[in-house]
Structures are given as structure tokens and as C-alpha cells.
Amino acid sequence: MGIKVACIGAGTVGSSWAALFAWRGCRVVVYDPFPEALRKAEENIARTVTTLSEIFLDGKAGVDEVLRRVTYTESLEEALSGTQYVQESAVEKLEVKRSLFEEMDNIADPETVLATSTSGLSITEIQKAAKKHPERCITAHPYNPPHLIPLVEVVPGELTSKRCIDRTVEFMDWLGKKPIVVKKDVPGMVANRLAAALWREAVNLVYQGIATPEEIDIAVKYGPGIRWAITGVYLTYHLGGGAGGMKYFLEFFKDHYKRLWSDLACWSEYPDNSFEAILKSMEDYKVIKRMAYDELTKWRDEQLAKILKLLIEGG
Ligand SMILES: NC(=O)c1ccc[n+]([C@@H]2O[C@H](COP(=O)([O-])OP(=O)(O)OC[C@H]3O[C@@H](n4cnc5c(N)ncnc54)[C@H](O)[C@@H]3O)[C@@H](O)[C@H]2O)c1
């Protein structure tokens, strides 16, 4: 495609996006008002492109050629000049995003999509600051790190146009991402809501002394987690209903879920002393005792890459 993309904000997420855009052939301009952030981003992007090359092409891809597609600037005007798509990943503060969107809306071509990576702010609130063309503002929320995890949650605000949604989804598809369009601007979108529901019960299980963190991770990793990676939640349960599919599953397990749901945690904040209970039981987590943080994250990324390859091959 070779289109020009701007990454606004060059921290953890902005650098990861920039590496992915360049890897896929885009010309990328990285903007940050802080020179030190740009310097670190340059290092991170070089490391990330090297990782992508090792994972997907056994290190044979021309890393230097990819990196030549990335430029760095402290000027927002320069970043937005001739840009067709903007991915904003600045600090998670509403006033910063609003002021950036107001400025970007004044500078960028009206056809340019202005997407934000925000995890927790409302796009409807952000886009109100883009008074000229609020219809081209949208959330494109990645799962960290964007260069590896395919999911992108595309969330339109109240003023976002259908054309902007379509163009964002089309671009994400082209990048090789897996976009979903979230129909309402709700906290946590889809993935973080699901993760938060699971996390509440994981905390509850430790708090009540039913299982340790390590046992809970074994239960997820070697149980439902494997199936979730292949068939998600709905398809898993549809298959659980046998030949009768979801209809059979819903009817047959109705009472089972009634009993279970009435026993699950439903609190909306951590219960008293739960932090102490969690931290105490984490002390016995074997792999954490055995490996340092850097070693653990390296191992995690290598395993992640293997799963990703399988998912890509499986379609
Ligand atoms: N970290 C995650 O796991 C994650 C996942 C998904 C989405 N996000 C979202 O991505 C965004 C960035 O998160 P992060 O973790 O990369 O943060 P970060 O703190 O690593 O990076 C933020 C960057 O914004 C820059 N910045 C500060 N003021 C700015 C301005 N006025 N204009 C442009 N840049 C500015 C900072 O210099 C810094 O480089 C947030 O909106 C966050 O919600 C984060």
C-alpha cells in the first residue's frame, strides 16, 4: 500500500504500532513532543522490527530497509503532512487527547482518519474537541503489544461516520490485524470486560482459599485457555451442545449456570485484605522464583509467537 501513517506519541504502544506499520510497508512518521521519548522509540522500533523479522521470516527480512521507512519529528505539522491515517497513542489523559485531536483536526487533511489507541477514555468525549471534522475520529484500541497481538477494537463515537469505520476496518484488515467493531462506547470495550470478569473470579478463588494463583493459571492455560485460542467463547459452547449446538447448550445447562452464577463473586471493588492474600500466595509461584522478569517476558514472547504462527496458519 505504501501509505503514509503518523504515530502520535512514541511510548510503549506508539513504538509498537510504528514498527508494525513499517513492517507492513507503510511510510511512518513518529511524533512526540519529548526528544528523549523519540530517542527511546527509535531503539524500541529497531528492536521490535528485528523481533518481527526473526519470528516471521527467520531473520531474513531486510530490517534496515524497514527501518528506513520510519522518520521521527517533534513537529505535529510535519507528522501530519500528507498522512492518510493517524494512530494517536499519547498519555492516557482526556485533556491531552482532546487538545491533540483539536490540533490534529485543524492541521490534517479532512480525509485523514484520526484514530486513538485509548484503553479507557470515551471517543465521543475526545472527538468533541475536533470541531471541524469529528466524523473522522475513532478509537482503534490495540491489545498490547500491537506488533504481535492481532486484536483491534474499533469503536465509533456518536459523531463518527460509517465511512470512517469502514476505512479503519479496511486498513486494519490490510495490516493483518483482527478488527472488531464495538457498537457502543462502553468502558473496557469487549476484551477487557471479558478479562475483568475472569479476573474478579480469579481473585475470589484465591481470596476464599479455593486455589493458588499458580493452580488457577494451570487451570486456564491447560483447560479453557487452549480452546479459547481456537474457538473463542461462543463457538466453544456451541460445540459443547453437541449436534444440537447452542440451543441445546442453553437449555440443557440452564440450571447448572443458575447454581454456578449465584455462587460467583459479584463485588465491584477488591474485598478487604484481598491484596494481602494475593501477594502472600504469589510468593509460592515456582516460575516467578526461578526466572527473572526479563527472562520471563522473553520466554512469554517466544511462546506467543508460536501460538500466533499456528493461528495464522489455521485461518
Ligand atoms: N500499555 C498498554 O498496555 C496499552 C494497551 C492498549 C492501549 N493503550 C493506550 O495507548 C496509549 C499510550 O499508552 P502507552 O502505554 O504507550 O503510554 P506511554 O506512557 O508508554 O507513552 C505515552 C507517550 O505519550 C507521549 N506524550 C505525552 N504528551 C504528549 C502529547 N501532548 N502529544 C503526543 N505525545 C505525548 C509521551 O512522551 C510518551 O512517549 C494510551 O492511550 C493507552 O491507554 C495502552
Tab-separated table of C-alpha atoms and ligand atoms in Angstrom:
chain	number	residue	atom	x	y	z
A	1	MET	CA	0.000	0.000	0.000
A	2	GLY	CA	2.897	2.327	0.905
A	3	ILE	CA	0.592	4.880	2.527
A	4	LYS	CA	1.872	7.464	4.964
A	5	VAL	CA	0.905	6.873	8.591
A	6	ALA	CA	1.567	9.075	11.619
A	7	CYS	CA	2.143	7.670	15.101
A	8	ILE	CA	1.396	10.403	17.643
A	9	GLY	CA	3.008	9.598	20.999
A	10	ALA	CA	6.090	7.389	20.954
A	11	GLY	CA	5.811	5.350	24.157
A	12	THR	CA	5.255	1.608	24.555
A	13	VAL	CA	2.203	1.378	22.322
A	14	GLY	CA	3.124	4.098	19.809
A	15	SER	CA	6.520	2.456	19.128
A	16	SER	CA	4.961	-0.957	18.716
A	17	TRP	CA	2.379	0.383	16.245
A	18	ALA	CA	5.126	2.228	14.316
A	19	ALA	CA	7.188	-0.961	13.970
A	20	LEU	CA	4.163	-2.868	12.690
A	21	PHE	CA	3.150	-0.156	10.178
A	22	ALA	CA	6.683	-0.021	8.789
A	23	TRP	CA	6.956	-3.818	8.741
A	24	ARG	CA	3.824	-3.909	6.566
A	25	GLY	CA	5.262	-1.375	4.114
A	26	CYS	CA	3.847	1.963	5.274
A	27	ARG	CA	5.903	5.126	5.451
A	28	VAL	CA	5.730	6.085	9.122
A	29	VAL	CA	6.308	9.391	10.891
A	30	VAL	CA	6.659	9.158	14.656
A	31	TYR	CA	5.828	12.300	16.623
A	32	ASP	CA	6.438	13.022	20.299
A	33	PRO	CA	6.988	16.421	21.937
A	34	PHE	CA	9.810	14.966	24.063
A	35	PRO	CA	13.159	14.312	22.278
A	36	GLU	CA	14.109	11.659	24.839
A	37	ALA	CA	10.884	9.755	24.055
A	38	LEU	CA	11.766	9.851	20.333
A	39	ARG	CA	15.268	8.582	21.033
A	40	LYS	CA	13.931	5.652	23.051
A	41	ALA	CA	11.285	4.972	20.417
A	42	GLU	CA	13.970	4.662	17.732
A	43	GLU	CA	15.702	1.962	19.816
A	44	ASN	CA	12.425	0.173	20.567
A	45	ILE	CA	11.304	0.217	16.941
A	46	ALA	CA	14.649	-1.212	15.756
A	47	ARG	CA	14.406	-3.991	18.365
A	48	THR	CA	10.779	-4.743	17.510
A	49	VAL	CA	11.362	-4.908	13.753
A	50	THR	CA	14.273	-7.278	14.387
A	51	THR	CA	11.966	-9.447	16.524
A	52	LEU	CA	9.295	-9.472	13.798
A	53	SER	CA	11.912	-10.473	11.265
A	54	GLU	CA	13.168	-13.319	13.497
A	55	ILE	CA	9.669	-14.599	14.250
A	56	PHE	CA	8.088	-14.430	10.848
A	57	LEU	CA	10.968	-14.629	8.376
A	58	ASP	CA	13.730	-16.377	10.353
A	59	GLY	CA	15.693	-13.111	10.374
A	60	LYS	CA	15.941	-12.962	6.590
A	61	ALA	CA	13.899	-9.766	6.100
A	62	GLY	CA	15.812	-6.568	5.440
A	63	VAL	CA	15.463	-4.909	8.835
A	64	ASP	CA	17.376	-1.822	7.642
A	65	GLU	CA	15.049	-1.414	4.683
A	66	VAL	CA	12.023	-1.495	7.024
A	67	LEU	CA	13.632	0.980	9.429
A	68	ARG	CA	14.386	3.396	6.563
A	69	ARG	CA	10.617	3.840	6.200
A	70	VAL	CA	10.405	5.404	9.692
A	71	THR	CA	11.161	9.065	10.419
A	72	TYR	CA	10.955	10.994	13.684
A	73	THR	CA	9.788	14.515	14.417
A	74	GLU	CA	8.903	16.930	17.205
A	75	SER	CA	6.657	18.861	14.813
A	76	LEU	CA	2.999	17.845	14.641
A	77	GLU	CA	2.590	19.721	11.318
A	78	GLU	CA	5.424	17.708	9.768
A	79	ALA	CA	3.977	14.445	11.118
A	80	LEU	CA	0.540	15.099	9.647
A	81	SER	CA	1.624	16.451	6.269
A	82	GLY	CA	0.386	14.105	3.519
A	83	THR	CA	-0.706	11.486	6.088
A	84	GLN	CA	-3.704	9.269	5.339
A	85	TYR	CA	-4.040	7.565	8.743
A	86	VAL	CA	-3.114	8.755	12.248
A	87	GLN	CA	-2.727	6.430	15.222
A	88	GLU	CA	-2.615	8.524	18.389
A	89	SER	CA	-1.001	6.778	21.404
A	90	ALA	CA	-0.162	9.674	23.727
A	91	VAL	CA	-0.545	9.531	27.508
A	92	GLU	CA	-3.943	8.383	28.767
A	93	LYS	CA	-5.294	11.784	29.857
A	94	LEU	CA	-8.513	13.206	28.463
A	95	GLU	CA	-7.228	16.803	28.345
A	96	VAL	CA	-4.086	15.717	26.417
A	97	LYS	CA	-6.095	13.675	23.884
A	98	ARG	CA	-8.685	16.438	23.456
A	99	SER	CA	-6.092	19.098	22.851
A	100	LEU	CA	-4.221	16.816	20.408
A	101	PHE	CA	-7.406	15.979	18.494
A	102	GLU	CA	-8.334	19.668	18.273
A	103	GLU	CA	-4.876	20.481	16.905
A	104	MET	CA	-4.734	17.479	14.559
A	105	ASP	CA	-8.207	18.274	13.225
A	106	ASN	CA	-7.017	21.777	12.339
A	107	ILE	CA	-3.878	20.547	10.580
A	108	ALA	CA	-4.699	17.233	8.871
A	109	ASP	CA	-6.388	16.811	5.519
A	110	PRO	CA	-10.162	16.309	6.148
A	111	GLU	CA	-9.904	12.819	4.604
A	112	THR	CA	-7.304	11.665	7.141
A	113	VAL	CA	-8.597	9.173	9.741
A	114	LEU	CA	-7.715	10.222	13.299
A	115	ALA	CA	-7.653	7.060	15.444
A	116	THR	CA	-6.824	6.846	19.145
A	117	SER	CA	-5.348	3.853	20.991
A	118	THR	CA	-7.116	4.837	24.222
A	119	SER	CA	-7.885	1.967	26.601
A	120	GLY	CA	-10.282	3.787	28.846
A	121	LEU	CA	-11.359	7.195	27.514
A	122	SER	CA	-14.569	7.855	25.603
A	123	ILE	CA	-14.091	8.590	21.895
A	124	THR	CA	-17.360	10.571	21.999
A	125	GLU	CA	-15.721	12.917	24.534
A	126	ILE	CA	-12.430	13.097	22.622
A	127	GLN	CA	-13.989	13.774	19.210
A	128	LYS	CA	-15.994	16.744	20.515
A	129	ALA	CA	-12.668	18.639	20.529
A	130	ALA	CA	-12.245	18.044	16.768
A	131	LYS	CA	-14.811	20.680	15.880
A	132	LYS	CA	-14.223	20.759	12.098
A	133	HIS	CA	-14.387	17.058	11.265
A	134	PRO	CA	-15.403	14.960	14.291
A	135	GLU	CA	-16.749	12.315	11.888
A	136	ARG	CA	-13.165	11.136	11.069
A	137	CYS	CA	-12.302	10.414	14.728
A	138	ILE	CA	-12.451	6.854	16.041
A	139	THR	CA	-10.929	4.508	18.623
A	140	ALA	CA	-8.679	1.724	17.298
A	141	HIS	CA	-7.732	0.034	20.566
A	142	PRO	CA	-4.871	-2.484	20.332
A	143	TYR	CA	-4.066	-5.296	22.682
A	144	ASN	CA	-0.507	-4.826	23.864
A	145	PRO	CA	1.886	-5.330	22.121
A	146	PRO	CA	0.161	-4.272	18.867
A	147	HIS	CA	3.013	-5.667	16.729
A	148	LEU	CA	2.176	-9.196	17.968
A	149	ILE	CA	-1.404	-9.406	19.275
A	150	PRO	CA	-3.848	-9.226	16.348
A	151	LEU	CA	-6.969	-7.874	18.087
A	152	VAL	CA	-8.037	-4.265	17.468
A	153	GLU	CA	-11.271	-2.936	18.959
A	154	VAL	CA	-12.677	-0.289	16.633
A	155	VAL	CA	-15.100	1.964	18.493
A	156	PRO	CA	-17.013	4.776	16.781
A	157	GLY	CA	-18.107	7.793	18.813
A	158	GLU	CA	-21.552	9.344	18.474
A	159	LEU	CA	-20.305	11.598	15.654
A	160	THR	CA	-18.132	9.072	13.777
A	161	SER	CA	-19.159	8.403	10.157
A	162	LYS	CA	-19.758	4.969	8.666
A	163	ARG	CA	-17.085	5.811	6.098
A	164	CYS	CA	-14.530	6.352	8.879
A	165	ILE	CA	-15.448	2.989	10.479
A	166	ASP	CA	-15.167	1.210	7.105
A	167	ARG	CA	-11.827	2.810	6.264
A	168	THR	CA	-10.379	1.968	9.688
A	169	VAL	CA	-11.518	-1.659	9.494
A	170	GLU	CA	-10.217	-1.965	5.925
A	171	PHE	CA	-6.818	-0.587	6.942
A	172	MET	CA	-6.597	-2.884	9.984
A	173	ASP	CA	-7.522	-5.891	7.810
A	174	TRP	CA	-4.831	-4.914	5.347
A	175	LEU	CA	-2.295	-4.687	8.195
A	176	GLY	CA	-3.122	-8.270	9.155
A	177	LYS	CA	-4.916	-7.270	12.353
A	178	LYS	CA	-8.207	-8.770	13.555
A	179	PRO	CA	-10.550	-5.805	14.000
A	180	ILE	CA	-13.975	-5.964	15.621
A	181	VAL	CA	-16.408	-3.037	15.644
A	182	VAL	CA	-17.734	-2.370	19.140
A	183	LYS	CA	-21.244	-0.961	18.738
A	184	LYS	CA	-21.359	1.104	21.952
A	185	ASP	CA	-18.744	3.335	23.567
A	186	VAL	CA	-18.629	1.434	26.893
A	187	PRO	CA	-15.778	1.142	29.460
A	188	GLY	CA	-13.441	-1.760	28.699
A	189	MET	CA	-14.867	-2.343	25.202
A	190	VAL	CA	-15.158	-6.130	24.712
A	191	ALA	CA	-11.860	-7.857	25.535
A	192	ASN	CA	-11.102	-6.003	28.763
A	193	ARG	CA	-14.664	-6.528	30.010
A	194	LEU	CA	-14.301	-10.264	29.472
A	195	ALA	CA	-10.849	-10.267	31.059
A	196	ALA	CA	-12.152	-8.257	34.039
A	197	ALA	CA	-14.974	-10.754	34.631
A	198	LEU	CA	-12.476	-13.629	34.685
A	199	TRP	CA	-10.052	-11.647	36.872
A	200	ARG	CA	-12.740	-10.996	39.512
A	201	GLU	CA	-13.369	-14.718	39.900
A	202	ALA	CA	-9.621	-15.466	39.848
A	203	VAL	CA	-9.198	-13.029	42.766
A	204	ASN	CA	-12.187	-14.574	44.524
A	205	LEU	CA	-10.782	-18.100	44.232
A	206	VAL	CA	-7.537	-17.032	45.937
A	207	TYR	CA	-9.341	-14.849	48.486
A	208	GLN	CA	-11.537	-17.764	49.528
A	209	GLY	CA	-8.572	-20.165	49.664
A	210	ILE	CA	-10.029	-22.399	46.939
A	211	ALA	CA	-6.915	-22.391	44.713
A	212	THR	CA	-3.498	-20.727	44.480
A	213	PRO	CA	-2.556	-18.282	41.673
A	214	GLU	CA	-0.350	-20.974	40.134
A	215	GLU	CA	-3.179	-23.533	40.176
A	216	ILE	CA	-5.601	-21.029	38.650
A	217	ASP	CA	-3.117	-20.294	35.854
A	218	ILE	CA	-2.693	-24.036	35.231
A	219	ALA	CA	-6.494	-24.387	35.096
A	220	VAL	CA	-6.796	-21.596	32.494
A	221	LYS	CA	-3.684	-22.444	30.491
A	222	TYR	CA	-4.239	-26.190	30.153
A	223	GLY	CA	-8.040	-26.085	30.229
A	224	PRO	CA	-10.359	-23.497	28.690
A	225	GLY	CA	-7.484	-21.236	27.537
A	226	ILE	CA	-6.403	-23.707	24.842
A	227	ARG	CA	-9.915	-23.933	23.470
A	228	TRP	CA	-10.492	-20.166	23.734
A	229	ALA	CA	-7.478	-19.579	21.472
A	230	ILE	CA	-9.114	-21.697	18.776
A	231	THR	CA	-12.887	-21.329	19.190
A	232	GLY	CA	-13.419	-18.328	21.489
A	233	VAL	CA	-16.367	-18.474	23.894
A	234	TYR	CA	-19.496	-18.765	21.758
A	235	LEU	CA	-18.182	-21.341	19.324
A	236	THR	CA	-16.779	-23.364	22.254
A	237	TYR	CA	-20.227	-23.574	23.864
A	238	HIS	CA	-21.973	-24.148	20.538
A	239	LEU	CA	-19.727	-27.188	20.100
A	240	GLY	CA	-20.386	-28.084	23.764
A	241	GLY	CA	-24.043	-28.510	22.832
A	242	GLY	CA	-23.119	-31.391	20.501
A	243	ALA	CA	-25.180	-31.765	17.344
A	244	GLY	CA	-27.915	-29.637	18.997
A	245	GLY	CA	-25.468	-26.700	19.106
A	246	MET	CA	-26.077	-23.532	21.116
A	247	LYS	CA	-29.841	-24.186	21.504
A	248	TYR	CA	-29.174	-27.488	23.272
A	249	PHE	CA	-26.342	-25.997	25.309
A	250	LEU	CA	-28.520	-23.098	26.575
A	251	GLU	CA	-31.440	-25.316	27.557
A	252	PHE	CA	-29.512	-28.292	28.932
A	253	PHE	CA	-27.121	-26.252	31.129
A	254	LYS	CA	-29.673	-23.633	32.278
A	255	ASP	CA	-29.900	-24.876	35.886
A	256	HIS	CA	-26.187	-25.589	36.037
A	257	TYR	CA	-25.443	-21.907	35.308
A	258	LYS	CA	-28.143	-20.746	37.714
A	259	ARG	CA	-26.398	-22.605	40.563
A	260	LEU	CA	-22.936	-21.523	39.449
A	261	TRP	CA	-23.661	-17.833	38.780
A	262	SER	CA	-25.364	-17.437	42.132
A	263	ASP	CA	-22.127	-18.628	43.805
A	264	LEU	CA	-19.658	-16.432	41.864
A	265	ALA	CA	-18.189	-13.173	43.148
A	266	CYS	CA	-20.211	-10.097	42.176
A	267	TRP	CA	-18.392	-7.353	44.098
A	268	SER	CA	-17.372	-4.194	42.255
A	269	GLU	CA	-14.185	-3.455	44.178
A	270	TYR	CA	-11.435	-5.595	45.690
A	271	PRO	CA	-12.597	-7.018	49.039
A	272	ASP	CA	-10.752	-6.014	52.224
A	273	ASN	CA	-7.414	-7.824	52.662
A	274	SER	CA	-7.557	-9.417	49.187
A	275	PHE	CA	-4.278	-7.706	48.163
A	276	GLU	CA	-2.515	-9.305	51.125
A	277	ALA	CA	-3.999	-12.722	50.282
A	278	ILE	CA	-2.936	-12.484	46.630
A	279	LEU	CA	0.581	-11.200	47.322
A	280	LYS	CA	1.189	-13.839	50.003
A	281	SER	CA	0.112	-16.698	47.723
A	282	MET	CA	2.175	-15.317	44.786
A	283	GLU	CA	5.306	-15.989	46.890
A	284	ASP	CA	4.986	-19.702	46.083
A	285	TYR	CA	4.653	-19.284	42.299
A	286	LYS	CA	7.503	-21.506	41.068
A	287	VAL	CA	8.356	-19.987	37.685
A	288	ILE	CA	8.488	-16.480	39.213
A	289	LYS	CA	11.034	-17.729	41.756
A	290	ARG	CA	13.059	-19.422	39.015
A	291	MET	CA	13.187	-16.742	36.297
A	292	ALA	CA	13.911	-13.001	36.383
A	293	TYR	CA	11.423	-10.583	34.793
A	294	ASP	CA	13.357	-10.153	31.513
A	295	GLU	CA	13.790	-13.897	31.141
A	296	LEU	CA	10.087	-14.486	31.767
A	297	THR	CA	8.922	-11.876	29.243
A	298	LYS	CA	11.329	-13.238	26.598
A	299	TRP	CA	10.004	-16.762	27.154
A	300	ARG	CA	6.410	-15.451	27.020
A	301	ASP	CA	7.016	-13.642	23.703
A	302	GLU	CA	8.638	-16.735	22.150
A	303	GLN	CA	5.669	-18.893	23.168
A	304	LEU	CA	3.270	-16.200	21.962
A	305	ALA	CA	4.947	-16.160	18.566
A	306	LYS	CA	4.499	-19.934	18.227
A	307	ILE	CA	0.776	-19.678	19.017
A	308	LEU	CA	0.406	-16.776	16.590
A	309	LYS	CA	2.014	-18.771	13.785
A	310	LEU	CA	-0.444	-21.613	14.440
A	311	LEU	CA	-3.410	-19.233	14.463
A	312	ILE	CA	-2.268	-17.578	11.223
A	313	GLU	CA	-1.829	-20.985	9.547
A	314	GLY	CA	-5.241	-22.134	10.882
A	315	GLY	CA	-7.001	-19.061	9.450
B	1	LIG	N1	0.228	-0.003	27.609
B	1	LIG	C1	-0.786	-0.780	27.264
B	1	LIG	O1	-0.860	-1.961	27.629
B	1	LIG	C2	-1.865	-0.238	26.358
B	1	LIG	C3	-2.660	-1.135	25.632
B	1	LIG	C4	-3.640	-0.628	24.749
B	1	LIG	C5	-3.801	0.767	24.634
B	1	LIG	N2	-3.020	1.605	25.362
B	1	LIG	C6	-3.210	3.061	25.186
B	1	LIG	O2	-2.140	3.570	24.412
B	1	LIG	C7	-1.871	4.929	24.804
B	1	LIG	C8	-0.394	5.081	25.154
B	1	LIG	O3	-0.074	4.186	26.203
B	1	LIG	P1	1.448	3.767	26.495
B	1	LIG	O4	1.377	2.602	27.405
B	1	LIG	O5	2.205	3.677	25.206
B	1	LIG	O6	1.957	5.055	27.305
B	1	LIG	P2	3.463	5.577	27.453
B	1	LIG	O7	3.474	6.376	28.722
B	1	LIG	O8	4.451	4.482	27.261
B	1	LIG	O9	3.632	6.587	26.210
B	1	LIG	C9	2.952	7.802	26.104
B	1	LIG	C10	3.745	8.735	25.206
B	1	LIG	O10	2.972	9.930	25.023
B	1	LIG	C11	3.904	10.984	24.936
B	1	LIG	N3	3.202	12.258	25.115
B	1	LIG	C12	2.991	12.956	26.244
B	1	LIG	N4	2.300	14.083	25.949
B	1	LIG	C13	2.080	14.075	24.609
B	1	LIG	C14	1.449	14.968	23.695
B	1	LIG	N5	0.894	16.098	24.108
B	1	LIG	N6	1.424	14.633	22.385
B	1	LIG	C15	1.991	13.475	21.951
B	1	LIG	N7	2.621	12.618	22.761
B	1	LIG	C16	2.647	12.909	24.078
B	1	LIG	C17	4.942	10.677	25.997
B	1	LIG	O11	6.142	11.401	25.776
B	1	LIG	C18	5.107	9.187	25.792
B	1	LIG	O12	6.133	8.911	24.855
B	1	LIG	C19	-2.823	5.245	25.957
B	1	LIG	O13	-3.950	5.918	25.468
B	1	LIG	C20	-3.205	3.854	26.473
B	1	LIG	O14	-4.488	3.822	27.073
B	1	LIG	C21	-2.042	1.150	26.211
